[in-house]
mmCIF file of C-alpha atoms in Angstrom:
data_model
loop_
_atom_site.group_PDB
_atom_site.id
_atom_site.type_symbol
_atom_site.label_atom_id
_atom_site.label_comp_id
_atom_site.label_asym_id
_atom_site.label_seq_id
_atom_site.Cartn_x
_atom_site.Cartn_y
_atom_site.Cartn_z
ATOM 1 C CA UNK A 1 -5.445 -11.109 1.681
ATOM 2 C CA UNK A 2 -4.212 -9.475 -1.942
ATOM 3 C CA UNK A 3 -4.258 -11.942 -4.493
ATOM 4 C CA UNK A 4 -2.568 -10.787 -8.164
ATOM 5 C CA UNK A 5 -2.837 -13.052 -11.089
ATOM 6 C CA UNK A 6 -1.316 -12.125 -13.906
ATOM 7 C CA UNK A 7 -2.161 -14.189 -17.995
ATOM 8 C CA UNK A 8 -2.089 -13.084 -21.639
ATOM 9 C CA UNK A 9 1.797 -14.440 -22.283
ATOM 10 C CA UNK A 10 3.116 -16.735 -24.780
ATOM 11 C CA UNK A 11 5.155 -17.318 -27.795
ATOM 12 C CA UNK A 12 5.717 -14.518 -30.231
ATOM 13 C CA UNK A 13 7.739 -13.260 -33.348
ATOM 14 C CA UNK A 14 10.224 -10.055 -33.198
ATOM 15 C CA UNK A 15 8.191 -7.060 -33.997
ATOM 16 C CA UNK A 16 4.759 -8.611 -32.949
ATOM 17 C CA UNK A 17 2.448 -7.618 -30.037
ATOM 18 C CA UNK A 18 0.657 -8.941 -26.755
ATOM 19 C CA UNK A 19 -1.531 -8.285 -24.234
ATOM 20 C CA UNK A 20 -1.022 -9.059 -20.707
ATOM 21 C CA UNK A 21 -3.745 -8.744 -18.268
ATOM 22 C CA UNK A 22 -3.651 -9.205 -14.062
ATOM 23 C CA UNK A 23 -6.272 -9.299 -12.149
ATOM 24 C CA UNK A 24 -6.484 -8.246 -8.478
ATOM 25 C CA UNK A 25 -8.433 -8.954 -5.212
ATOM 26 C CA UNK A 26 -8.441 -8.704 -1.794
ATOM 27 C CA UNK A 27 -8.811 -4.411 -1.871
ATOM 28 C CA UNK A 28 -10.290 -1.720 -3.320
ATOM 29 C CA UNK A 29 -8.451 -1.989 -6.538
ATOM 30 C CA UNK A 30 -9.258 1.738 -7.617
ATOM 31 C CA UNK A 31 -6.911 3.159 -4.895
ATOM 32 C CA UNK A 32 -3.690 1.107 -4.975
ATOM 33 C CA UNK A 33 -0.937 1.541 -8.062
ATOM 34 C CA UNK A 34 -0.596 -1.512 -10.148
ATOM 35 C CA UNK A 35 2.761 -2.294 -11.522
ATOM 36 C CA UNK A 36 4.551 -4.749 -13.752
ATOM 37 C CA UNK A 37 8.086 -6.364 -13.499
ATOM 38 C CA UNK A 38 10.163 -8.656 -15.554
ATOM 39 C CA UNK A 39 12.840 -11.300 -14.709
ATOM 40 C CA UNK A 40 14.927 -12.701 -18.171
ATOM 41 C CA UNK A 41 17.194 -15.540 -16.656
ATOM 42 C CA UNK A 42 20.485 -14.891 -15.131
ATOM 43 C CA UNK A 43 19.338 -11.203 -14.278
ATOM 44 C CA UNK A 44 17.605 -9.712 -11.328
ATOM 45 C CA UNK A 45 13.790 -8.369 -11.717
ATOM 46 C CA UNK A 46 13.191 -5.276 -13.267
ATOM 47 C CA UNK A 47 10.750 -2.104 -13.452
ATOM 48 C CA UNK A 48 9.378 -2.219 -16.495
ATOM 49 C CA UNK A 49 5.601 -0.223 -15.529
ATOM 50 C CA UNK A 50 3.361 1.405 -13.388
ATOM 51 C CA UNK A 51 0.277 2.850 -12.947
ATOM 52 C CA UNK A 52 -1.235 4.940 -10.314
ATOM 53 C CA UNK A 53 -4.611 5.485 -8.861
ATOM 54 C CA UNK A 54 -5.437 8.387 -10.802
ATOM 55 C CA UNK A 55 -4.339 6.327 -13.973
ATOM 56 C CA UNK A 56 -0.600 8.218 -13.969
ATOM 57 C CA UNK A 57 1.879 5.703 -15.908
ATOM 58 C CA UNK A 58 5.194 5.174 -15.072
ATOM 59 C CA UNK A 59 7.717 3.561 -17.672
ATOM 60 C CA UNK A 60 11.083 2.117 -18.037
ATOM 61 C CA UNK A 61 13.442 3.791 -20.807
ATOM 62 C CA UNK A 62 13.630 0.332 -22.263
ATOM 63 C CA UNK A 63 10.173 0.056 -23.325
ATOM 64 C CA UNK A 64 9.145 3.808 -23.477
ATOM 65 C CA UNK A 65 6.837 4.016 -26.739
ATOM 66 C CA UNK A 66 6.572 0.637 -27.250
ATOM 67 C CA UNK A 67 4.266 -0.713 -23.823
ATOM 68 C CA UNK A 68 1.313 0.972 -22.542
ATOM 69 C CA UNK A 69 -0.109 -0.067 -19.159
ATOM 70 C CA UNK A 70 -3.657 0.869 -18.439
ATOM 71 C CA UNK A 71 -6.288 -0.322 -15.976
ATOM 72 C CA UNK A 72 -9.661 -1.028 -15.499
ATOM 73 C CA UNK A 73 -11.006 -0.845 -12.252
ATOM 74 C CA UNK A 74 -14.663 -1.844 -12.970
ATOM 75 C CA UNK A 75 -12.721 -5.667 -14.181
ATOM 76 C CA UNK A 76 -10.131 -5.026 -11.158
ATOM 77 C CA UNK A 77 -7.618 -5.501 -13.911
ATOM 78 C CA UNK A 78 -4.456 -4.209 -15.227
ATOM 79 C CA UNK A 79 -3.089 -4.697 -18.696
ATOM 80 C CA UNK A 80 0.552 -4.116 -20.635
ATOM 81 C CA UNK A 81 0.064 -3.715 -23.909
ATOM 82 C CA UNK A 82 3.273 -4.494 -25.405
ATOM 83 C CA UNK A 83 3.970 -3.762 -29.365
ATOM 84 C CA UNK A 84 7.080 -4.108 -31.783
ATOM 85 C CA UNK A 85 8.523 -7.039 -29.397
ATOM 86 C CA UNK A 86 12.080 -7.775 -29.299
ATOM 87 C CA UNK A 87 14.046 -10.940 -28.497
ATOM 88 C CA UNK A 88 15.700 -8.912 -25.336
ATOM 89 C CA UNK A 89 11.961 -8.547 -23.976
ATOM 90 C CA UNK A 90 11.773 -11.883 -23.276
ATOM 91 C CA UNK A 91 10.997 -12.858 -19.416
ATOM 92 C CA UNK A 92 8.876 -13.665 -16.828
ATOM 93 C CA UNK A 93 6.597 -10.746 -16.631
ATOM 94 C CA UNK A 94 4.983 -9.783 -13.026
ATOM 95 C CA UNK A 95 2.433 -7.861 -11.913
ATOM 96 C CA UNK A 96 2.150 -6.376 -8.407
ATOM 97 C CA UNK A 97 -0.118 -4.149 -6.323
ATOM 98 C CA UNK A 98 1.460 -1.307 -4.213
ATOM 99 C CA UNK A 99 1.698 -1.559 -0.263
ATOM 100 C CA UNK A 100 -0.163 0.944 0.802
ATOM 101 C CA UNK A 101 -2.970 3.207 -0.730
ATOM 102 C CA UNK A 102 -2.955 6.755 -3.343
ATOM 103 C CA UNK A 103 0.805 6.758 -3.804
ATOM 104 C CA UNK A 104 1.994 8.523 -6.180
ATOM 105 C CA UNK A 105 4.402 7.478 -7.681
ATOM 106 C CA UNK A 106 4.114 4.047 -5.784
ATOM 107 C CA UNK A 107 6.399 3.387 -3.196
ATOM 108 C CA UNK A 108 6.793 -0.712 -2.529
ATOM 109 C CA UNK A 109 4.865 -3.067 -4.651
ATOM 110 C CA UNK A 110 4.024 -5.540 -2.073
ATOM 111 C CA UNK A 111 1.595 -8.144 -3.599
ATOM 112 C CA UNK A 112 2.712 -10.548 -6.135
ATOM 113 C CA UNK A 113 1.366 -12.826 -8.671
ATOM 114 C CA UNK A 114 3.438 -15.826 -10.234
ATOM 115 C CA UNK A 115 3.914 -14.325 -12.806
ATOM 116 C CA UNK A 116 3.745 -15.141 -16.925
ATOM 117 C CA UNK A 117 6.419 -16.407 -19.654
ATOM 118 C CA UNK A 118 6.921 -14.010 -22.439
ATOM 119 C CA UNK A 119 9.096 -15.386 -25.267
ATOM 120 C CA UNK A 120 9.884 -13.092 -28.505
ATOM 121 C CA UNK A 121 11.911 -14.946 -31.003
ATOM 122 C CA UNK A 122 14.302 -13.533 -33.503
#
């Protein structure tokens, strides 16, 4: 059974930077994609990264340049790397594994954690 679990978010200032991390178990982390997703309330969840097996990232337009996803597969872990914050970033971030193994670019992202608040004041 996949378990994701994602940390790392919190209350920040317009213009400042975090870290999220998400950890994964349950497969061999080096050959699934890793994404993350974001839900601000009242909309639906959105793409906002990926990253594939062979480390091949994925962004959304909204955040191009400003996130970087990377992995490490010795930890098991993904990270998002998100600088120069803004107040329309804020959301409950997600990270998820993709369903099935070497896609690339991933095709369903399956496995969910419960994701983590991310709040960027103005």
């Amino acid at each position: 059974q996949v378990q994701v679990a994602e940390s790392g978010g919190g209350l920040v200032q317009a213009g400042d930077s975090l870290r999220l991390s998400c950890i994964a178990s349950g497969r061999t982390f080096s050959s699934y994609a890793m994404g993350w997703f974001r839900q601000a309330p009242g909309k639906d969840r959105e793409f906002v990264a990926s990253i594939t097996w062979r480390d091949r990232a994925y962004y959304a337009d909204s955040v191009m340049g400003r996130f970087t996803i990377s992995r490490d597969n010795a930890k098991n872990t993904v990270y998002l790397q998100m600088n120069s914050l803004k107040p329309e970033d804020t959301a409950v971030y997600y990270c998820a594994q993709d369903s099935i193994s070497y896609n690339d670019p991933p095709v369903e992202f399956s496995s969910w954690g419960q994701g983590t608040q991310v709040t960027v004041s103005s």
